[in-house]
XYZ file of C-alpha atoms in Angstrom:
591
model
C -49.657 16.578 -7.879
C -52.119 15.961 -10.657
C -54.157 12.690 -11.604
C -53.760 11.156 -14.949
C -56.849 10.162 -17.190
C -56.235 7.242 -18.600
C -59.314 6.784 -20.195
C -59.302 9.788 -22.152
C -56.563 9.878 -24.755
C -56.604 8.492 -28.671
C -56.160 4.653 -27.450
C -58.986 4.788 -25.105
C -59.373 1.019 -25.804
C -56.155 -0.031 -24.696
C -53.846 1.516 -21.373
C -50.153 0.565 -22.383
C -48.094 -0.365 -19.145
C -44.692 -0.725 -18.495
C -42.910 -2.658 -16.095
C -39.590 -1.214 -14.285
C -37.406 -3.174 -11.692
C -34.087 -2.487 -9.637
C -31.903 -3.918 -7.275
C -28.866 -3.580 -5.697
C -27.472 -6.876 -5.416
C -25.659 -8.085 -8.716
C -26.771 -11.667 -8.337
C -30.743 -12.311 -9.099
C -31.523 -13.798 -5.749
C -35.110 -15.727 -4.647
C -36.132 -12.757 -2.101
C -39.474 -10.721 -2.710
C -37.731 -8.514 -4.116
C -35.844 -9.835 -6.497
C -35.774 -8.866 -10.275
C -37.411 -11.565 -11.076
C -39.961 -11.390 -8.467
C -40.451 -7.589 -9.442
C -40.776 -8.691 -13.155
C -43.697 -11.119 -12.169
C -45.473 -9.231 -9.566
C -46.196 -5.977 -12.293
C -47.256 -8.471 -15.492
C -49.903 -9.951 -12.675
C -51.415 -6.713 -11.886
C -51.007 -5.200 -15.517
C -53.393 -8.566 -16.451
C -55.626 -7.788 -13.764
C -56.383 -4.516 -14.960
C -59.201 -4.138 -17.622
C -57.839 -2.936 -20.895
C -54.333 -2.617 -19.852
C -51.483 -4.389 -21.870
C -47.850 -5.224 -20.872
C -45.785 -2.964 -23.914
C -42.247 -2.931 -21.851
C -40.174 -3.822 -19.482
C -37.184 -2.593 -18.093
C -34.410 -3.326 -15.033
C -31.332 -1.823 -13.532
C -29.488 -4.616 -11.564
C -26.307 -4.031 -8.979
C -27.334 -0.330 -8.863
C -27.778 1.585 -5.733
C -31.297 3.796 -5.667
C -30.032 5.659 -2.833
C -26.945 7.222 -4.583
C -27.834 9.903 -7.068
C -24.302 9.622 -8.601
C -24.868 6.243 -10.277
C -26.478 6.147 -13.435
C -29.140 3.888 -14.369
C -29.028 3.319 -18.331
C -32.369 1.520 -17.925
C -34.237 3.728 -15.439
C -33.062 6.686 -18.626
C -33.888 4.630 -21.219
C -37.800 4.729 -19.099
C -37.490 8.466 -19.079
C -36.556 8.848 -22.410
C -39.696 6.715 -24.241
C -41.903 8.260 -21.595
C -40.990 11.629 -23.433
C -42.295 9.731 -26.600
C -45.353 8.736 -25.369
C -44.509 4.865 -25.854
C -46.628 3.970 -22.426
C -49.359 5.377 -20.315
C -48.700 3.772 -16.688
C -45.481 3.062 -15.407
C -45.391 -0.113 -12.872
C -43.430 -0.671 -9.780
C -43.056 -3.187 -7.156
C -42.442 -0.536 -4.419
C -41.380 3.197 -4.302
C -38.077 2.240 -3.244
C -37.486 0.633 -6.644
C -38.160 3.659 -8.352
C -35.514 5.475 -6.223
C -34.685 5.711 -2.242
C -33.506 9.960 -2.514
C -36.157 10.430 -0.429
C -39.635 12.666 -1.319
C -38.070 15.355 -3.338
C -36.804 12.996 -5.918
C -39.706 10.886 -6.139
C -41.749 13.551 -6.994
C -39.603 15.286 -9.023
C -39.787 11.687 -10.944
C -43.385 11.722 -10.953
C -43.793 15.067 -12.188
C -42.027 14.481 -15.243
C -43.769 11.512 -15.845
C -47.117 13.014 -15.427
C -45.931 15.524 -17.867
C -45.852 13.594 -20.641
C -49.222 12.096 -19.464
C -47.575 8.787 -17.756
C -49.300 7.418 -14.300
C -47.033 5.499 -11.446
C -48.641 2.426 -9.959
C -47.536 0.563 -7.087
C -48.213 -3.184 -6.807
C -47.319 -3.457 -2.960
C -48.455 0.452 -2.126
C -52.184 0.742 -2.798
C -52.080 4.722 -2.292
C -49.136 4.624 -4.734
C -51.163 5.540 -7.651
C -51.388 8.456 -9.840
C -53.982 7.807 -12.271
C -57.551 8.871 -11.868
C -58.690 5.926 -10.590
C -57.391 6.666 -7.275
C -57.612 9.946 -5.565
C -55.612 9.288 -2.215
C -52.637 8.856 -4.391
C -51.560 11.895 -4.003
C -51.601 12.501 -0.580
C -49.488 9.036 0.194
C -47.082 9.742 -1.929
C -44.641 11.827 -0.953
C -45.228 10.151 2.719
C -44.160 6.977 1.271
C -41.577 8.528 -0.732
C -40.256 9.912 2.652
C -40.136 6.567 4.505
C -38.312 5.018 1.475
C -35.153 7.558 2.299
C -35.597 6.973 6.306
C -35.422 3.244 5.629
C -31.858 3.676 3.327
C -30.742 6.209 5.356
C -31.184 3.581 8.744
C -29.531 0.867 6.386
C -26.684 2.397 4.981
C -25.838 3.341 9.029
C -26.286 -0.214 9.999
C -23.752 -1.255 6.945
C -21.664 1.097 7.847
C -21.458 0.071 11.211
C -21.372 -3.763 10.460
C -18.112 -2.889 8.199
C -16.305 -1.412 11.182
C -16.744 -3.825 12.996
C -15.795 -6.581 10.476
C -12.967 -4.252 9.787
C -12.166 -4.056 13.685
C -11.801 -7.926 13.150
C -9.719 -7.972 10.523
C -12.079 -9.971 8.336
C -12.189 -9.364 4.308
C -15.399 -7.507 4.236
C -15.300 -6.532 0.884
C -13.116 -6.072 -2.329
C -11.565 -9.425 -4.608
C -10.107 -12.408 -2.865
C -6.426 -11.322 -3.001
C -4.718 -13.291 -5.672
C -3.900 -16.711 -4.220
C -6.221 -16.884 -1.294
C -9.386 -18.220 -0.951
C -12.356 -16.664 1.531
C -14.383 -18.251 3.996
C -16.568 -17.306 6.685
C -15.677 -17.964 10.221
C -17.514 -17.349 13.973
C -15.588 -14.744 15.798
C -17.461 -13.835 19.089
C -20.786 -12.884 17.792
C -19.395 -11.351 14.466
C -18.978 -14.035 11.564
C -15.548 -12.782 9.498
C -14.315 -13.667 6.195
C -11.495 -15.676 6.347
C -8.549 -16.036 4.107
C -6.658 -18.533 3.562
C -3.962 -20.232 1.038
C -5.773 -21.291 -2.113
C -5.501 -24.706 -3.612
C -1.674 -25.511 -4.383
C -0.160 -28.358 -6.846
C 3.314 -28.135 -6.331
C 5.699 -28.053 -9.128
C 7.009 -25.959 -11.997
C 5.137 -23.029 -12.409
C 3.614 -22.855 -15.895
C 0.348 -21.714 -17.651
C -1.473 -24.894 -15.376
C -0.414 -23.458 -12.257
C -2.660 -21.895 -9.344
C -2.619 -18.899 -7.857
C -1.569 -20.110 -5.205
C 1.367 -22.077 -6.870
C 2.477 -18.136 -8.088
C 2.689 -16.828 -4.629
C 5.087 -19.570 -3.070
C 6.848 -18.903 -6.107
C 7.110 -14.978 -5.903
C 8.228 -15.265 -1.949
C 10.937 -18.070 -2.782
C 12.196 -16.512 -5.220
C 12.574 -13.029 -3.417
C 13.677 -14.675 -0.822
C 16.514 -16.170 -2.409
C 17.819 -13.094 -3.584
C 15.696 -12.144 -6.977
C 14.513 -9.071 -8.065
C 10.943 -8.393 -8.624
C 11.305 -6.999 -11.935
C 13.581 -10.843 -12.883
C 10.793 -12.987 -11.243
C 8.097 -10.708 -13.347
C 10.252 -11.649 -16.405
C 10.603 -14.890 -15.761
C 6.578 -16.041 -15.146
C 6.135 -14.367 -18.428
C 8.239 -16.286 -20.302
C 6.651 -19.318 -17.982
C 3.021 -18.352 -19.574
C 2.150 -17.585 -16.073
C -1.647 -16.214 -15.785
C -1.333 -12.827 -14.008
C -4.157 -11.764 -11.189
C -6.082 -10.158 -14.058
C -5.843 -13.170 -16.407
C -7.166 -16.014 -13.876
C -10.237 -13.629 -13.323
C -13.692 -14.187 -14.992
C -14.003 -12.334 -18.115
C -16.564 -9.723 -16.520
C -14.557 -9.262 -13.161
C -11.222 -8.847 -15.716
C -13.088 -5.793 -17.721
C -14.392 -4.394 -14.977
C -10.930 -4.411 -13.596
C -9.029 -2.831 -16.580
C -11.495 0.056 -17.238
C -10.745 0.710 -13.769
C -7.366 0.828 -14.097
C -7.664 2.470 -17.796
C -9.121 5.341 -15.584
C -6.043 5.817 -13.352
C -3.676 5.238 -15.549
C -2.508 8.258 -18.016
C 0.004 6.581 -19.871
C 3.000 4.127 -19.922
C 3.503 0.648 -19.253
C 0.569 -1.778 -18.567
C -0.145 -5.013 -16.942
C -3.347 -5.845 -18.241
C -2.256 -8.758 -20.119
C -3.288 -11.950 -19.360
C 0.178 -13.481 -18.930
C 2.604 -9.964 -19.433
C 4.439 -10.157 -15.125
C 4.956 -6.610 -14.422
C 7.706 -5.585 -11.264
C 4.765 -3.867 -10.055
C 2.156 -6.256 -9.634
C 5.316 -8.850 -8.442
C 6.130 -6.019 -5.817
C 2.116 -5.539 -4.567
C 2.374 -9.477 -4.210
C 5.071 -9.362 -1.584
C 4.382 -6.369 0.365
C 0.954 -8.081 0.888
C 0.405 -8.091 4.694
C -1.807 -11.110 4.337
C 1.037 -13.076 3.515
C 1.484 -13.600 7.144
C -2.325 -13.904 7.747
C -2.559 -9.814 9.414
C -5.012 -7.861 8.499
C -5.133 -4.965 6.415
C -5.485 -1.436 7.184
C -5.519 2.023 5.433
C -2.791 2.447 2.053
C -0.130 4.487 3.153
C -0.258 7.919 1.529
C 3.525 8.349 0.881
C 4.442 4.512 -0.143
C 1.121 3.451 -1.157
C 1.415 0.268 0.546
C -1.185 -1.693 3.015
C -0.173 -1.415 6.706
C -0.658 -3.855 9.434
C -4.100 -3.108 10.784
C -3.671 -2.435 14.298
C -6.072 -2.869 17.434
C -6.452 -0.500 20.331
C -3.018 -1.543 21.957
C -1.187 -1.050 18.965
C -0.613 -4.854 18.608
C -0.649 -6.645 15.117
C -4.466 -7.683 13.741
C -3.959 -11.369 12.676
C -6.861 -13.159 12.043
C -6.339 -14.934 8.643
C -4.040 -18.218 7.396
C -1.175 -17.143 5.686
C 1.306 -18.399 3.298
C 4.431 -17.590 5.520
C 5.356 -16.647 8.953
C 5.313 -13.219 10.511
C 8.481 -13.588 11.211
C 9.043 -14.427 7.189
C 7.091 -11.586 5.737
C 9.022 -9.134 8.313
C 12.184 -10.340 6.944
C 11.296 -10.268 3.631
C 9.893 -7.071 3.909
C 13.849 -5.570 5.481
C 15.152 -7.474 2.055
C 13.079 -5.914 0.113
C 14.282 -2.574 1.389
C 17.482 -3.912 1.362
C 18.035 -3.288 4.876
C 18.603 -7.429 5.690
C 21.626 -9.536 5.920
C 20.058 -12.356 3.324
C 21.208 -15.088 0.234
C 23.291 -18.020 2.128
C 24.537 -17.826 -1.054
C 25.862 -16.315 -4.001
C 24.002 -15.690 -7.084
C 26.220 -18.778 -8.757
C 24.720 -21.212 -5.705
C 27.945 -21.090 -3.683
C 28.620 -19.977 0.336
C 31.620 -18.297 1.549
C 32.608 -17.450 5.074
C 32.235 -13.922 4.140
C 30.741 -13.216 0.833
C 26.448 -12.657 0.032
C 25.586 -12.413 3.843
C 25.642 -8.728 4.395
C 29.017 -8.918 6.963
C 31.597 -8.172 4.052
C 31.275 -4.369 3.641
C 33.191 -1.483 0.871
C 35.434 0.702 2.652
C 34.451 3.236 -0.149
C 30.903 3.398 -0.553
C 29.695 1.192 2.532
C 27.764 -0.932 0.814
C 27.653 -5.152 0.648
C 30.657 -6.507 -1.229
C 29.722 -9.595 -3.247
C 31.399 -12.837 -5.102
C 33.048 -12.844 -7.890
C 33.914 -16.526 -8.964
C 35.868 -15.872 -12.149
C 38.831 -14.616 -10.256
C 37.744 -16.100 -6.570
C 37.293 -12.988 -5.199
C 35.136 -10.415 -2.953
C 34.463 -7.244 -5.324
C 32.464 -4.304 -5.507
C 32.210 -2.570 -8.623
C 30.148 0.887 -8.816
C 29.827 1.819 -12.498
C 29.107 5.851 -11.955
C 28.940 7.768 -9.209
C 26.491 7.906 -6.579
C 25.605 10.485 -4.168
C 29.112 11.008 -2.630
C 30.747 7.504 -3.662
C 32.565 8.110 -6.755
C 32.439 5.424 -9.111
C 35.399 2.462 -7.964
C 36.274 -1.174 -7.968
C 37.247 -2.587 -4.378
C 38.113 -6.274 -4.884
C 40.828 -8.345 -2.421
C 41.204 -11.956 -2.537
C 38.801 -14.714 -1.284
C 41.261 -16.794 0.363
C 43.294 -14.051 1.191
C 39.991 -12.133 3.139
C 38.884 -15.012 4.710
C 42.453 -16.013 6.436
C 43.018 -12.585 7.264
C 38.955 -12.464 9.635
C 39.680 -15.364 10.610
C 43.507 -15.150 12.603
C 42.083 -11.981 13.623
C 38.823 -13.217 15.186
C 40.268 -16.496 16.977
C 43.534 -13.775 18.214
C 40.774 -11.205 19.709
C 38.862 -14.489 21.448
C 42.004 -15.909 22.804
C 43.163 -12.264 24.400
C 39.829 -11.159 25.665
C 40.377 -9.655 29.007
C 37.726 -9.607 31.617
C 39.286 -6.860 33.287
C 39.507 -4.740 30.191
C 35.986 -2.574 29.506
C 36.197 -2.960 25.959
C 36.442 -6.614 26.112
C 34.151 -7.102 28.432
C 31.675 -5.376 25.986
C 32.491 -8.063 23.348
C 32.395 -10.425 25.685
C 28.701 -9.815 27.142
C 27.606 -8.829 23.229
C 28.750 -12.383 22.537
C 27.332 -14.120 25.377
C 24.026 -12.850 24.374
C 23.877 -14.181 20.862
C 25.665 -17.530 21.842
C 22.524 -17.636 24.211
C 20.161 -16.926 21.518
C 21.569 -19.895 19.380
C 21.529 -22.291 21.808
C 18.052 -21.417 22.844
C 15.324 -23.999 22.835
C 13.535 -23.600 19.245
C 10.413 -22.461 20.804
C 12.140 -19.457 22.406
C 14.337 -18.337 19.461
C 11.772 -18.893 16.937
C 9.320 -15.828 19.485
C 12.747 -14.170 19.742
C 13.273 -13.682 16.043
C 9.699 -12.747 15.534
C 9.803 -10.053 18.347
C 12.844 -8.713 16.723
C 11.772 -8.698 13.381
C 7.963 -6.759 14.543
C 10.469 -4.531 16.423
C 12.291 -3.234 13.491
C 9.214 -2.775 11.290
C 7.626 -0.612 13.963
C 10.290 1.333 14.175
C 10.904 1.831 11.024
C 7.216 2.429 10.177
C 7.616 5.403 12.829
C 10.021 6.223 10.916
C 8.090 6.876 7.849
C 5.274 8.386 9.829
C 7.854 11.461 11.195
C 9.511 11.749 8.085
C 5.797 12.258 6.391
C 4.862 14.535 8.931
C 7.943 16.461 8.342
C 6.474 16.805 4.673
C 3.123 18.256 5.588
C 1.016 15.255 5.134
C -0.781 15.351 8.548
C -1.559 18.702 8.438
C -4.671 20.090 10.287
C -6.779 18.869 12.985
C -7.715 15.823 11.431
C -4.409 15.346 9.928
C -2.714 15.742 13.833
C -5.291 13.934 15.304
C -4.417 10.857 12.980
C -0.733 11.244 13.283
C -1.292 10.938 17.132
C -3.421 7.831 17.382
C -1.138 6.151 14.819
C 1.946 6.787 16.501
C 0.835 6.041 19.923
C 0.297 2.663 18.779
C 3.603 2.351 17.178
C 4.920 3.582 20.203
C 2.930 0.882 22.620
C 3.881 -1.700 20.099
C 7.649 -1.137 20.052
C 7.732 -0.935 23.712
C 6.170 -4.064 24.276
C 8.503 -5.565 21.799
C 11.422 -4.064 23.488
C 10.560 -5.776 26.864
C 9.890 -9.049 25.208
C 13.041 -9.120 23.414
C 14.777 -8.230 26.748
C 13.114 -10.828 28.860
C 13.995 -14.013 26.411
C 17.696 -12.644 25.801
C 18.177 -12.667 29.582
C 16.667 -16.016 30.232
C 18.749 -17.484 27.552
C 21.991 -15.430 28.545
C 21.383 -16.815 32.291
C 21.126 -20.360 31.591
C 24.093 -20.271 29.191
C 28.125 -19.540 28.987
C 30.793 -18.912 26.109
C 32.760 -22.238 25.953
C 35.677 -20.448 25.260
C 38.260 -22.666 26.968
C 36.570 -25.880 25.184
C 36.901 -23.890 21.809
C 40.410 -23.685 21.955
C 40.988 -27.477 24.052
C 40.079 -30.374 21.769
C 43.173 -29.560 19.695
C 47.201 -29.452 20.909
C 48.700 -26.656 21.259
C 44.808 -24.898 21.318
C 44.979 -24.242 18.030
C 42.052 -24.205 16.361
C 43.509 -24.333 12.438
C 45.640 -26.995 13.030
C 44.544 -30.426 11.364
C 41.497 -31.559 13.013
C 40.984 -28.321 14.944
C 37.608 -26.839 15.420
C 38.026 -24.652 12.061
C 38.702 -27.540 10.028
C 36.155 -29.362 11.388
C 33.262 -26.709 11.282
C 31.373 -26.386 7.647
C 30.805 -22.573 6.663
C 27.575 -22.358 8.583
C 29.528 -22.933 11.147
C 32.291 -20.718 10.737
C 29.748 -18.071 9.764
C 27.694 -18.560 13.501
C 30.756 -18.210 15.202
C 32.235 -15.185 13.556
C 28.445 -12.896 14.063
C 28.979 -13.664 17.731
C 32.176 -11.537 18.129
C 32.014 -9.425 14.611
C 29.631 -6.820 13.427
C 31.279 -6.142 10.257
C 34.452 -6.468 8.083
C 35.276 -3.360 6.149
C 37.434 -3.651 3.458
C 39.029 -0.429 2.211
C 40.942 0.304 -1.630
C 44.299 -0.877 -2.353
C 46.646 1.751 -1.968
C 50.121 -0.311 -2.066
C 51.632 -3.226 -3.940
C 53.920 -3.845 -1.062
C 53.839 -7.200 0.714
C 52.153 -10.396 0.138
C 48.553 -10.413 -0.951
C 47.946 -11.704 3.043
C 49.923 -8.928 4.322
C 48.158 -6.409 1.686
C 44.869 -7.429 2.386
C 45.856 -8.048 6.262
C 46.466 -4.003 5.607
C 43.090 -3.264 4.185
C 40.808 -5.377 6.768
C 39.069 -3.221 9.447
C 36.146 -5.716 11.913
C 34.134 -3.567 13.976
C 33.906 -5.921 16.936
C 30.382 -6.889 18.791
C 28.712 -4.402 20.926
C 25.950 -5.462 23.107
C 22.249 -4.332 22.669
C 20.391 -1.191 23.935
C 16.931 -0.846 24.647
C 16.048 1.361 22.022
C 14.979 4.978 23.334
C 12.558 5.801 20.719
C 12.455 7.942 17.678
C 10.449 11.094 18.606
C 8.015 12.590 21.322
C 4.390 12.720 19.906
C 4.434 16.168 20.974
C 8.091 16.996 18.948
């Protein structure tokens, strides 16, 4: 490394200095090291030097030294006028300013600069000084240099580190504030977490005034009552509704679309400030910080968040959500359409059997719904679909509904203990009468358990299925699918024995009150006037008929023969109550 004469060049009566400054941290804080601090430190030293005058200064802020991908447009711009001779001495506040790539680097950086005749001072490294007025420069440098690296080498482990176990918490360690939350830190042990939490909520009519936080409620209520994500996207856009991009900051919103810009190729966008999209509606409500879990990796297949898990396998909830667990489970089963849901129909009216999932087509197995032009159940496929050719099923409301209902209270009033068929409906309905009458406590864990139970399972699933498809291929890839399953599997089984354990304390302390069903009215007959069925509002009816029924089929017309009770009486199939099995899993590990 060679020394640089300062004295001896055209300007002998002046030594031009520069000042250059970096950090990190985006935010000018009041540490030593700040930009500011930097800034100051070099101008005092450049003025305590005879001749030397302050020509230039320049500062990279919120970029990494340590990571030779990240440009520095000001640390180039340095480079670039020291190729012009605009400077003799470049200034630094320490080494590590300059760059943290270790020894290599630095003196690659010092080479060129002594190239064009440039000298590198360091106010707060004495031996960090290339010019001729110090000849131990050179042999400090490089050790310096070297220390730098060790230091951000030591650093970046003890990040990385703190991050797992932040992460191992479940706290929000880094990234935005999801949309409608708001962060805070919070003691946990000895680690202090992030928080989240519902942000700030006014209540109302969403509109342009509305929080984030408003939105959310919103979105869920709306899905949960039955609308679709690309209708609720529709409809906060023609609410002026800001969307997560248009309530951010102007510089956190164009950071955020050239991101996106990048990944996206083509098609439809969301940037807009208040343009919904079904996609950024969808990423809302498959949130698993909804319920207050914490997040884990994005599934490769669906792209989603999972559930961050801990050792055991159990659930990682350590934030305030908007809704229950039990909520965002169910809502996540509607959303894949694999939940009995809506109390009502989409024109705000209940039925004994219509928009609850029971009511089924005989054609194409799928939910029959309400048509209330013509008061009846229908279900209309316009084209065909996989197998299902394209049909209309429809039968009477009133007709349906008479029809399940002789049936049921016929099969309750002939149930024979001594028959093995019966007493399978029998115990399958003493189970679920016990669940309803359960203390709210108990039935409210129940439903939870239940609801975690078929999200594991059908998260394992997903997980067999992508193996299946070569996704966890490799040792790594094995090794991944092994530990993630295991926990599934650990989950599922404690769920399994929960579920059992409340349904047989409930079943235990409770019994069918068949004979009072059919004794408050004469004869026993529960349709006469003032019988139970008059008396009981749809709710009712509805309770009573999942105890004993696990579906009504109804098949296609294929006579005009008969009443319309007698036809549809012809065209009703109920697949009667079976009782629960312990599930016996999906695969081996080893399969």
């Amino acid at each position: 490394m060679e020394l640089i004469a300062l004295g001896d060049r055209d300007h002998a009566d002046m030594v031009r200095a520069v000042t250059y400054g970096r950090q990190s941290h985006k935010s000018e804080t009041d540490s030593q090291a700040s930009p500011l601090m930097q800034r100051e430190k070099g101008i005092a030293y450049i003025n305590s030097q005879d001749n030397w005058r302050h020509v230039g200064h320049y500062e990279d802020v919120g970029l990494s030294g340590y990571d030779p991908n990240v440009y520095r447009p000001d640390f180039e711009r340095l480079m670039e006028d020291a190729r012009q001779r605009k400077f003799d001495v470049v200034v630094i506040y320490m080494l590590s300013r300059l760059t943290r790539q270790g020894a290599a680097e630095a003196l690659k950086i010092q080479q060129e600069l002594a190239s064009y005749g440039v000298a590198l001072v360091s106010t707060q490294e004495p031996f960090i000084n290339t010019s001729d007025d110090n000849p131990f420069g050179v042999a400090f440098f490089a050790l310096i240099a070297g220390l730098a690296h060790q230091e951000s080498k030591n650093k970046s482990k003890f990040i990385r580190d703190a991050f797992a176990e932040l992460k191992a918490k479940g706290s929000h360690s880094s990234g935005p504030v999801p949309f409608g939350f708001k962060a805070e830190p919070v003691q946990v042990g000895k680690v202090t977490i992030r928080k989240l939490s519902p942000g700030t909520r006014h209540g109302g009519e969403v509109g342009p005034e509305s929080t984030p936080a408003d939105v959310v409620e919103y979105v869920i209520n709306e899905a949960e009552s039955g609308a679709k994500e690309n209708a609720i996207a529709y409809a906060l856009t023609e609410k002026r509704v800001k969307t997560p991009l248009g309530g951010l900051d102007e510089e956190a919103a164009k950071a955020r679309r050239e991101a996106a810009q990048k990944r996206r190729k083509g098609g439809s966008s969301d940037e807009a400030d208040y343009e919904w999209s079904s996609t950024v509606v969808r990423r809302i409500l498959r949130d698993p910080r909804l319920a207050g879990f914490a997040i884990g990796p994005v599934d490769p297949k669906t792209k989603r968040r999972e559930i961050l898990r801990d050792d055991e396998g159990q659930p990682v909830q350590p934030h305030e959500g908007f809704i229950s667990p039990k909520r965002w489970y169910d809502l996540q089963a509607l959303l894949d359409g694999r939940k009995r849901t809506r109390r009502a129909s989409r024109g705000g009216s209940m039925t004994f059997l219509g928009s609850w999932g029971v009511l089924r087509c005989g054609t194409c197995k799928s939910g029959m719904t309400i048509s209330n032009t013509d008061a009846t159940y229908v279900c209309n496929l316009r084209r065909s679909v996989g197998e299902a050719p394209k049909h209309v099923v429809r039968v009477g409301m009133e007709d349906a509904d008479n029809v399940v209902a002789a049936r049921l209270w016929a099969k309750v009033a002939s149930l024979d203990p001594d028959d093995p068929d019966d007493v399978a409906i029998l115990a399958a309905a003493a189970e679920r009468f016990a669940v309803q009458g359960t203390d709210p406590e108990a039935a409210s864990e129940l439903a939870e358990q239940e609801a975690q139970l078929e999200h594991v399972q059908k998260s394992m699933e997903e997980l067999y299925r992508d193996r299946r498809d070569g996704l966890y291929e490799g040792t790594t890839g094995r090794a991944a699918f092994k530990d993630t399953i295991l926990k599934y599997q650990q989950h599922e089984a404690r769920c399994t024995a929960r579920i059992e354990g409340l349904k047989a304390a409930a079943t235990t302390a409770t019994r069918l009150p068949i004979d009072e069903w059919f004794a408050d009215t004469e004869d026993g007959d529960p349709f006469a006037p003032g019988g139970v069925w008059q008396r009981w509002d749809v709710a009712d009816k509805r309770a009573f008929l999942s105890l004993f029924v696990d579906a009504v089929t109804v098949n296609a017309s294929t006579t005009r023969r008969g009443t319309a009770w007698e036809r549809a009486n012809g065209r009703i199939e109920i697949d009667w109550a079976t009782p629960s099995t312990p599930d016996e899993g999906n695969e081996s590990i080893t399969a």
